[in-house]
Amino acid sequence: VEFLYCDLASMKSIRQFVQQFRAKNCPLHVLVNNAGVMLVPERKTEDGFEEHFGLNYLGHFLLTNLLLDTLKQSGTHSHNARIITVSSATHYVGKLHLNDLQSRCSYSPHGAYAQSKLALVLFTYRLQHLLTANGSHVTANVVDPGVVNTELYKHIFWVVKVVKWMTAWLFFKTPEEGASTTIYAAVSPEMEGAGGCYLYNEERTKSADVAYDEELQRRLWTESCKMVGISDEASRLP
């Protein structure tokens, strides 16, 4: 195991990480996008993005795009490279505000978090479409880990924290249990060559209806490229 530092809330840190990783000339067979914050008070990343959208979504969007060439070179016909992005059931109630992705008009921690998780699902489906169109040996899937007992809940109201502490053993998954579907997506032979799936409890299931809106997927992708400063080559693909 080798550790390389990467702050997903910093575009500069992400680019530095990718440079360091590429310098090692290592193949990349599995990329798991798992960083995240939840229900944080209104604040911005160093790049000026609303934190939920900037860290949970844009950081992963940039990281994945910068590593795509390495992933494509690492995948083969019989052993595809795999991209696994961790979303949440919260995406089912999320709304994507393309005219206000930074939640400047009306900030809600719950709304901003749900939007970032919906964006990750839309991103995964669009990414898989582009990978397929290019004939790449890379698959992209999105995972719902369930309700997991981690420090992600540190910003919830104190009364809810007490209830969580009292009931976690009954209703919450352990971190190990929460990781199981991500691991399944990353290494299971059953997922070889399968992309564009929403996985929960190691099974393919249906995501929110709006996540399948291909026009919305395209528009989010184009806008995301502008925000992180990369070329939108995908705009020339169907």
Short mmCIF file of C-alpha atoms in Angstrom, two decimals:
data_model
loop_
_atom_site.label_atom_id
_atom_site.label_comp_id
_atom_site.label_asym_id
_atom_site.label_seq_id
_atom_site.Cartn_x
_atom_site.Cartn_y
_atom_site.Cartn_z
CA VAL A 1 0.00 0.00 0.00
CA GLU A 2 1.33 3.40 -0.95
CA PHE A 3 -0.27 6.68 0.06
CA LEU A 4 -0.45 9.76 -2.17
CA TYR A 5 -2.10 12.89 -0.80
CA CYS A 6 -5.10 14.31 -2.66
CA ASP A 7 -7.56 16.93 -1.43
CA LEU A 8 -10.76 16.51 -3.44
CA ALA A 9 -11.83 20.02 -2.43
CA SER A 10 -8.86 21.51 -4.28
CA MET A 11 -8.48 21.48 -8.04
CA LYS A 12 -4.77 22.26 -7.60
CA SER A 13 -4.28 19.31 -5.25
CA ILE A 14 -6.11 16.97 -7.65
CA ARG A 15 -3.90 18.00 -10.56
CA GLN A 16 -0.75 17.59 -8.45
CA PHE A 17 -1.89 14.14 -7.35
CA VAL A 18 -2.50 13.04 -10.94
CA GLN A 19 0.97 14.26 -11.94
CA GLN A 20 2.54 12.29 -9.08
CA PHE A 21 0.57 9.18 -9.96
CA ARG A 22 1.38 9.35 -13.67
CA ALA A 23 5.08 9.78 -12.86
CA LYS A 24 5.04 6.29 -11.35
CA ASN A 25 3.98 4.77 -14.70
CA CYS A 26 1.61 2.42 -12.90
CA PRO A 27 -1.49 0.88 -14.48
CA LEU A 28 -4.83 1.87 -13.00
CA HIS A 29 -7.37 -0.93 -12.90
CA VAL A 30 -9.83 0.40 -10.31
CA LEU A 31 -10.76 3.95 -9.35
CA VAL A 32 -13.16 4.40 -6.42
CA ASN A 33 -14.62 7.89 -5.99
CA ASN A 34 -15.61 7.89 -2.34
CA ALA A 35 -14.77 11.26 -0.74
CA GLY A 36 -17.58 13.36 0.60
CA VAL A 37 -19.08 15.76 3.11
CA MET A 38 -22.69 15.90 4.25
CA LEU A 39 -24.95 18.64 5.59
CA VAL A 40 -22.11 21.10 6.13
CA PRO A 41 -22.97 24.77 6.76
CA GLU A 42 -22.78 27.03 3.75
CA ARG A 43 -19.13 27.46 2.82
CA LYS A 44 -16.86 27.30 -0.20
CA THR A 45 -13.84 25.35 -1.34
CA GLU A 46 -10.59 27.17 -2.12
CA ASP A 47 -11.75 27.37 -5.75
CA GLY A 48 -14.96 29.13 -4.75
CA PHE A 49 -17.34 26.20 -5.23
CA GLU A 50 -20.13 25.38 -2.80
CA GLU A 51 -18.56 22.64 -0.70
CA HIS A 52 -21.01 19.79 -1.34
CA PHE A 53 -20.93 20.33 -5.09
CA GLY A 54 -17.23 21.14 -5.24
CA LEU A 55 -15.94 18.26 -3.14
CA ASN A 56 -18.55 15.52 -3.56
CA TYR A 57 -19.01 16.01 -7.30
CA LEU A 58 -16.60 18.35 -9.11
CA GLY A 59 -13.52 16.93 -7.39
CA HIS A 60 -14.42 13.44 -8.57
CA PHE A 61 -15.39 14.71 -12.01
CA LEU A 62 -11.97 16.30 -12.52
CA LEU A 63 -10.02 13.41 -10.97
CA THR A 64 -11.76 10.84 -13.15
CA ASN A 65 -11.29 12.82 -16.34
CA LEU A 66 -7.60 13.40 -15.67
CA LEU A 67 -7.09 9.67 -15.06
CA LEU A 68 -9.18 8.44 -18.00
CA ASP A 69 -6.24 7.95 -20.36
CA THR A 70 -4.45 5.78 -17.80
CA LEU A 71 -7.60 3.78 -17.15
CA LYS A 72 -8.13 3.23 -20.89
CA GLN A 73 -4.53 2.04 -21.29
CA SER A 74 -4.93 -0.33 -18.33
CA GLY A 75 -8.16 -2.01 -19.37
CA THR A 76 -8.30 -4.98 -21.73
CA HIS A 77 -11.08 -6.81 -23.52
CA SER A 78 -11.16 -9.54 -20.87
CA HIS A 79 -10.34 -7.34 -17.88
CA ASN A 80 -11.92 -3.91 -18.08
CA ALA A 81 -10.65 -1.13 -15.85
CA ARG A 82 -13.42 -0.07 -13.46
CA ILE A 83 -14.64 3.28 -12.14
CA ILE A 84 -16.89 3.10 -9.08
CA THR A 85 -18.53 6.25 -7.78
CA VAL A 86 -20.27 6.32 -4.41
CA SER A 87 -23.57 8.18 -4.39
CA SER A 88 -26.47 7.90 -1.95
CA ALA A 89 -30.19 7.14 -1.79
CA THR A 90 -30.50 10.87 -1.12
CA HIS A 91 -30.14 11.38 -4.88
CA TYR A 92 -33.75 10.20 -5.24
CA VAL A 93 -34.95 13.48 -3.73
CA GLY A 94 -32.22 15.61 -5.30
CA LYS A 95 -32.87 18.33 -7.85
CA LEU A 96 -30.23 19.57 -10.25
CA HIS A 97 -30.35 23.35 -10.60
CA LEU A 98 -28.27 23.94 -13.72
CA ASN A 99 -28.73 27.69 -13.37
CA ASP A 100 -27.63 27.64 -9.72
CA LEU A 101 -25.34 24.66 -9.15
CA GLN A 102 -23.62 26.58 -6.34
CA SER A 103 -26.89 27.00 -4.38
CA ARG A 104 -26.37 30.77 -4.20
CA CYS A 105 -30.03 31.70 -4.48
CA SER A 106 -31.23 29.58 -1.58
CA TYR A 107 -28.85 27.39 0.41
CA SER A 108 -30.07 24.23 2.10
CA PRO A 109 -27.56 21.68 3.45
CA HIS A 110 -29.96 18.86 2.61
CA GLY A 111 -30.70 20.19 -0.87
CA ALA A 112 -27.03 20.83 -1.69
CA TYR A 113 -26.02 17.36 -0.51
CA ALA A 114 -28.81 15.66 -2.48
CA GLN A 115 -27.92 17.65 -5.60
CA SER A 116 -24.27 16.58 -5.39
CA LYS A 117 -25.28 12.93 -5.11
CA LEU A 118 -27.69 13.19 -8.05
CA ALA A 119 -24.91 14.83 -10.08
CA LEU A 120 -22.70 11.81 -9.42
CA VAL A 121 -25.32 9.46 -10.86
CA LEU A 122 -25.86 11.63 -13.95
CA PHE A 123 -22.08 11.86 -14.39
CA THR A 124 -21.65 8.07 -14.19
CA TYR A 125 -24.31 7.37 -16.81
CA ARG A 126 -22.89 9.97 -19.20
CA LEU A 127 -19.37 8.69 -18.62
CA GLN A 128 -20.41 5.13 -19.44
CA HIS A 129 -22.10 6.31 -22.63
CA LEU A 130 -18.90 8.07 -23.71
CA LEU A 131 -16.70 5.09 -22.82
CA THR A 132 -18.93 2.79 -24.85
CA ALA A 133 -18.99 5.19 -27.81
CA ASN A 134 -15.18 5.26 -27.78
CA GLY A 135 -14.87 1.49 -27.54
CA SER A 136 -12.89 1.81 -24.31
CA HIS A 137 -12.24 -1.17 -22.05
CA VAL A 138 -13.41 0.78 -19.01
CA THR A 139 -16.70 0.55 -17.13
CA ALA A 140 -18.34 3.11 -14.86
CA ASN A 141 -20.87 2.23 -12.18
CA VAL A 142 -22.44 4.04 -9.25
CA VAL A 143 -23.00 2.60 -5.77
CA ASP A 144 -25.41 3.32 -2.92
CA PRO A 145 -23.63 2.08 0.25
CA GLY A 146 -26.72 2.41 2.43
CA VAL A 147 -26.88 4.13 5.82
CA VAL A 148 -23.44 3.59 7.33
CA ASN A 149 -22.25 4.46 10.83
CA THR A 150 -19.37 6.85 10.08
CA GLU A 151 -18.27 10.40 10.95
CA LEU A 152 -20.17 11.66 7.90
CA TYR A 153 -23.04 12.55 10.26
CA LYS A 154 -21.06 14.94 12.46
CA HIS A 155 -22.96 18.00 11.18
CA ILE A 156 -26.45 16.73 11.99
CA PHE A 157 -28.51 18.31 14.80
CA TRP A 158 -27.48 17.15 18.29
CA VAL A 159 -30.87 15.54 19.03
CA VAL A 160 -30.52 13.44 15.87
CA LYS A 161 -26.99 12.53 16.96
CA VAL A 162 -28.37 11.15 20.23
CA VAL A 163 -30.99 9.10 18.38
CA LYS A 164 -28.33 7.86 15.97
CA TRP A 165 -26.07 6.84 18.87
CA MET A 166 -28.94 4.88 20.46
CA THR A 167 -30.13 3.14 17.30
CA ALA A 168 -27.01 2.76 15.15
CA TRP A 169 -26.57 -0.89 16.11
CA LEU A 170 -30.03 -1.64 14.75
CA PHE A 171 -30.44 0.56 11.68
CA PHE A 172 -26.93 1.48 10.53
CA LYS A 173 -24.41 -0.60 8.64
CA THR A 174 -20.86 -0.93 9.90
CA PRO A 175 -18.19 0.66 7.68
CA GLU A 176 -17.23 -2.85 6.55
CA GLU A 177 -20.82 -3.63 5.57
CA GLY A 178 -21.14 -0.25 3.87
CA ALA A 179 -18.08 -0.96 1.74
CA SER A 180 -19.33 -4.33 0.50
CA THR A 181 -21.17 -3.08 -2.59
CA THR A 182 -18.25 -0.88 -3.62
CA ILE A 183 -15.91 -3.86 -3.31
CA TYR A 184 -18.39 -5.98 -5.27
CA ALA A 185 -18.42 -3.42 -8.09
CA ALA A 186 -14.62 -3.24 -8.06
CA VAL A 187 -13.69 -6.93 -8.13
CA SER A 188 -16.68 -9.19 -8.77
CA PRO A 189 -16.44 -11.32 -11.94
CA GLU A 190 -20.19 -10.75 -12.33
CA MET A 191 -19.52 -7.06 -13.02
CA GLU A 192 -16.90 -7.67 -15.70
CA GLY A 193 -17.82 -5.59 -18.73
CA ALA A 194 -20.97 -4.23 -17.06
CA GLY A 195 -21.28 -0.45 -16.90
CA GLY A 196 -23.89 2.21 -16.30
CA CYS A 197 -25.39 0.36 -13.34
CA TYR A 198 -26.78 1.65 -10.04
CA LEU A 199 -25.90 -0.86 -7.34
CA TYR A 200 -27.37 -1.34 -3.88
CA ASN A 201 -26.70 -4.32 -1.61
CA GLU A 202 -24.62 -5.88 -4.41
CA GLU A 203 -27.57 -5.84 -6.79
CA ARG A 204 -28.45 -3.71 -9.80
CA THR A 205 -31.41 -1.48 -9.10
CA LYS A 206 -33.17 1.54 -10.57
CA SER A 207 -31.97 5.04 -9.78
CA ALA A 208 -34.13 8.17 -9.84
CA ASP A 209 -35.99 8.68 -13.11
CA VAL A 210 -34.36 12.07 -13.71
CA ALA A 211 -30.91 10.43 -13.68
CA TYR A 212 -31.72 8.75 -17.01
CA ASP A 213 -32.38 12.11 -18.73
CA GLU A 214 -29.65 12.06 -21.40
CA GLU A 215 -30.01 15.76 -22.20
CA LEU A 216 -29.54 16.63 -18.55
CA GLN A 217 -26.51 14.34 -18.43
CA ARG A 218 -24.98 16.12 -21.43
CA ARG A 219 -25.68 19.60 -20.07
CA LEU A 220 -24.21 18.78 -16.66
CA TRP A 221 -21.10 17.30 -18.28
CA THR A 222 -20.55 20.39 -20.45
CA GLU A 223 -21.05 22.77 -17.53
CA SER A 224 -18.76 20.68 -15.31
CA CYS A 225 -15.97 20.87 -17.90
CA LYS A 226 -16.25 24.66 -17.89
CA MET A 227 -16.17 24.80 -14.11
CA VAL A 228 -13.03 22.69 -13.69
CA GLY A 229 -11.28 24.02 -16.78
CA ILE A 230 -10.95 20.98 -19.02
CA SER A 231 -11.78 20.44 -22.68
CA ASP A 232 -15.26 19.15 -23.40
CA GLU A 233 -14.32 16.70 -26.16
CA ALA A 234 -17.44 14.71 -25.29
CA SER A 235 -19.66 17.46 -26.69
CA ARG A 236 -18.82 16.18 -30.16
CA LEU A 237 -20.15 12.72 -29.36
CA PRO A 238 -23.81 11.71 -29.46
#
